[in-house]
Amino acid sequence: MSAGDLGAAALRAALFLALWGTGAAAYASWRRDARALASARIAAGVGFGLVVLAAVAMMFALATHDFRILYVAENNARETPLFYSIIGLWAALEGSILLWTAILAGATAYVAFRGTAAIPRLATTALVVMFAMLTFFLLLITTPAADPFVRLALAPDNGNGPNALLQNHPLMALHPPLLYLGYVLTSVPFAYAIASLIIGEGGDRWLIATRRFALVSWALLGVGIVAGAWWSYAVLGWGGYWAWDPVENAAIMPWLTATAYLHSVMVEEKRRLLRTWNLALVIATFSLTILGTFLTRSGVVNSVHSFTQSAIGPLLLGYLVTILVLSVGLLLWRSGRLRDAGAVGAPLSREAIFLFQNVIFMVAMLTVLLGTLYPLIAEAISGAQLSIGGPYFDRVEIPLGLALLFLMGVGPQLPWHGASRATLERQFTAPLACAAGGALVAVATGTTAIGAVLTYALAAFVAATVVQEFARGIRARGVLHAEGALTAFANLFRRSGRRYGGYVVHLGIVLVALAIATSQARTVDAERTLAPGETLVIAGYAVRLDALRAVHEPQRDSVVADLEITGNGASSQLHPALVQYPSSASAVGSPGIGAGVRDDLYTILAAYDQKALSWATIRMRVIPLVSWLWLGGAVVGIGAVIAALPAPRRRIARQVPLAEAPAPAK
Amino acid sequence: MTARIVIAAALLAIAATLVLAARPHEATADERVDRITAELRCPVCQGLSVKDSPSETARQMRDLVAERVREGKTDAEIEAEFRTAYGDWVLLSPPIASWSGLVWLAPLAAVAAGVVLATGRVRGGAAVASAEPSAAERAALRERVAREEAAEG
């Protein structure tokens, strides 16, 4: 039995188990039947094992170049290195849906075992939803729509090899799985939300139970997006990291609604408000992940990421419409039970700021959605061809981003319910002084774009509020628990990880904002055709073309320019190249990047003398602070981990009901 | 009192830097080429601008824009030339004038509608008047502290 047969059989068995599990979990939820639940659990666990087995079988088939399988023949070649063979699992449509299904099966198993142990009725109902979704994806990959194990009658001697762009950089191993994890894990809060609506709980148990899942999926999505930006920067060879490409847009949209949700959740927890809204946000986030999958895989939009066209498009669209109709229907049906307890506080209360922040996140998402789909709609209606690209999105999204940056500084500094004038002065004096400092730094370093100056001011403002919070927290612990500053700092994370981890996330966003503003406003570039020995000068850097050479590797041929770069106290060698893979019609640029804390030196071999290698056209971009973007992404990830880690158990003494606790002596 | 002086000074300083940044300055020829080519779509790329694209076509278009700038054409004239040649499709940011102006109107309308909706939910009246909580508020506060401690544990 070959790996392909094994994988195909495993998927068909998993489909049977998913169908069984859906029924068993539904019966268990309806009749509160423990045996049915036990059966559903086994189906979830074994099903997960089977899908993982299928994914491993596909990796094995790719690694052993088993060209009897169509997917392997199309996305692998004998020359493909082992590493790129294995990650070929997500190099094309069928494999990536298999990976997606494997993650979904894992999430289903988690809900089946851990979830149902914590809150049986709600989680068992959520398990029905998870199984139903899993069934859909297993149907996709066991029917011709996206079957990864389709056989060829006659195995070719060699395959086509992966898409050139997908075998040019190791980040390809990181970016898609992170994004898929983020995408798929949003299904858990969604399933709980739907379950809560189905059984008509009206409370917020679903939200508490999936808080950590929401945070983790949000963080994975965010880090996956930054990893994608990094990949784009390192591979696509134009010196940018974000092009408002339809698929980038598809990834940022659920991230925007998920970010709104992480904040409005706090309003529900602390103030018992915004119940319907939070359900709507969870539904929107999940639906947007499916919309993104649909856009990427249906060939509707043109994108770097477009997969080949297949029957999967209409199926995904049907799935999306079904989910939207059922979710919105449930929400309307149960809206009577979703009464908020009380009202939002004064305009200067934390919950009011969260509300405005939610409005801006929603507008940001809707604008991306509109801008992505509008050219399609316009062409369908009037036949007019128009483009909506970077300049449009920059003009709309940057002001929204600045408003969000401002609210990010204000919100955490305001108490719930409302703030007095004295509180405002205590919280905002130092941060505003820092904001002025930030604006002055921007002007002093020669920044002239208003957006960039504002970003610097707001970044300093937010950073100052975070530092102020840490300083106060450390001082308070010092007084209350007689801890030293370092111990107190560590204990802030240990005891109040959610709050202080959140501040770390905010610092990461500040780094990202500074990186975007600076690299957008202050990138310089120059292009010249050089003969070996000649030099191009740009922004204080001298770029000398040392040599131009041809390099042959089994899987590709390249022409490499050896550049010597000196200036601004640095000296480095960079090697931009043009790479020709047998599978692709045109050569792929492979930039030579000298990363630095201050400037990235981004060099591109734009053209060369194909006869005698006697000249090369070199383009060089000096991109300031762009590496802060990757750093900021990592800081966001670290902050999210701190926030997601469970706190140590509290001491029993604190469990005294508070009505009877003595009033603080003050 | 000092706090208010610091806040006022900080806001003034920020306003001054913004005015400084916003002051009009004569763009150099290179800046103009960058500004114009950033708005034009590279016809052979996936949504990249002529400014960003490393392709041969984009390089020729950049050279053409640079030539027009040298000839003394205005930004609007150069843009119009490309629109005639390629259609509105060549502009990465759709013109406000035509019916595609809707994409500009929609975000503004959405912000306005959102802010109105949100403001409607926010309790009327200004900030909390009294800094000293009443007995009832004290009890509520204690309960909240307990909840937050329980939540953050």
JSON list of C-alpha atoms in Angstrom, two decimals, chain A residues 14 24 44 52 94 118 172 182 196 215 224 251 284 332 350 397 399 401 457 459 482 526 585:
[
{"chain": "A", "resi": 14, "resn": "ALA", "atom": "CA", "xyz": [-12.13, 10.42, 8.98]},
{"chain": "A", "resi": 24, "resn": "ALA", "atom": "CA", "xyz": [-23.43, 11.49, 18.30]},
{"chain": "A", "resi": 44, "resn": "ALA", "atom": "CA", "xyz": [-12.99, 13.28, 17.32]},
{"chain": "A", "resi": 52, "resn": "VAL", "atom": "CA", "xyz": [-2.79, 13.94, 10.61]},
{"chain": "A", "resi": 94, "resn": "GLU", "atom": "CA", "xyz": [-5.42, 20.64, -2.28]},
{"chain": "A", "resi": 118, "resn": "ALA", "atom": "CA", "xyz": [-15.25, 21.94, 31.63]},
{"chain": "A", "resi": 172, "resn": "MET", "atom": "CA", "xyz": [7.48, 29.76, 3.46]},
{"chain": "A", "resi": 182, "resn": "GLY", "atom": "CA", "xyz": [-4.95, 31.59, 13.26]},
{"chain": "A", "resi": 196, "resn": "SER", "atom": "CA", "xyz": [-24.66, 29.45, 23.27]},
{"chain": "A", "resi": 215, "resn": "LEU", "atom": "CA", "xyz": [-6.47, 35.50, 22.03]},
{"chain": "A", "resi": 224, "resn": "GLY", "atom": "CA", "xyz": [1.27, 34.99, 10.53]},
{"chain": "A", "resi": 251, "resn": "ALA", "atom": "CA", "xyz": [-5.96, 38.08, 6.06]},
{"chain": "A", "resi": 284, "resn": "ALA", "atom": "CA", "xyz": [-17.94, 38.25, 11.52]},
{"chain": "A", "resi": 332, "resn": "LEU", "atom": "CA", "xyz": [-32.00, 37.46, 15.60]},
{"chain": "A", "resi": 350, "resn": "ARG", "atom": "CA", "xyz": [-12.87, 52.94, 29.27]},
{"chain": "A", "resi": 397, "resn": "GLU", "atom": "CA", "xyz": [-6.59, 53.31, 6.45]},
{"chain": "A", "resi": 399, "resn": "PRO", "atom": "CA", "xyz": [-6.05, 58.11, 9.31]},
{"chain": "A", "resi": 401, "resn": "GLY", "atom": "CA", "xyz": [-4.82, 53.68, 12.09]},
{"chain": "A", "resi": 457, "resn": "ALA", "atom": "CA", "xyz": [3.90, 61.66, 18.54]},
{"chain": "A", "resi": 459, "resn": "ALA", "atom": "CA", "xyz": [3.84, 56.23, 19.40]},
{"chain": "A", "resi": 482, "resn": "ALA", "atom": "CA", "xyz": [7.60, 44.72, 49.85]},
{"chain": "A", "resi": 526, "resn": "ALA", "atom": "CA", "xyz": [18.24, 54.72, -6.96]},
{"chain": "A", "resi": 585, "resn": "ALA", "atom": "CA", "xyz": [8.43, 31.13, -17.67]}
]
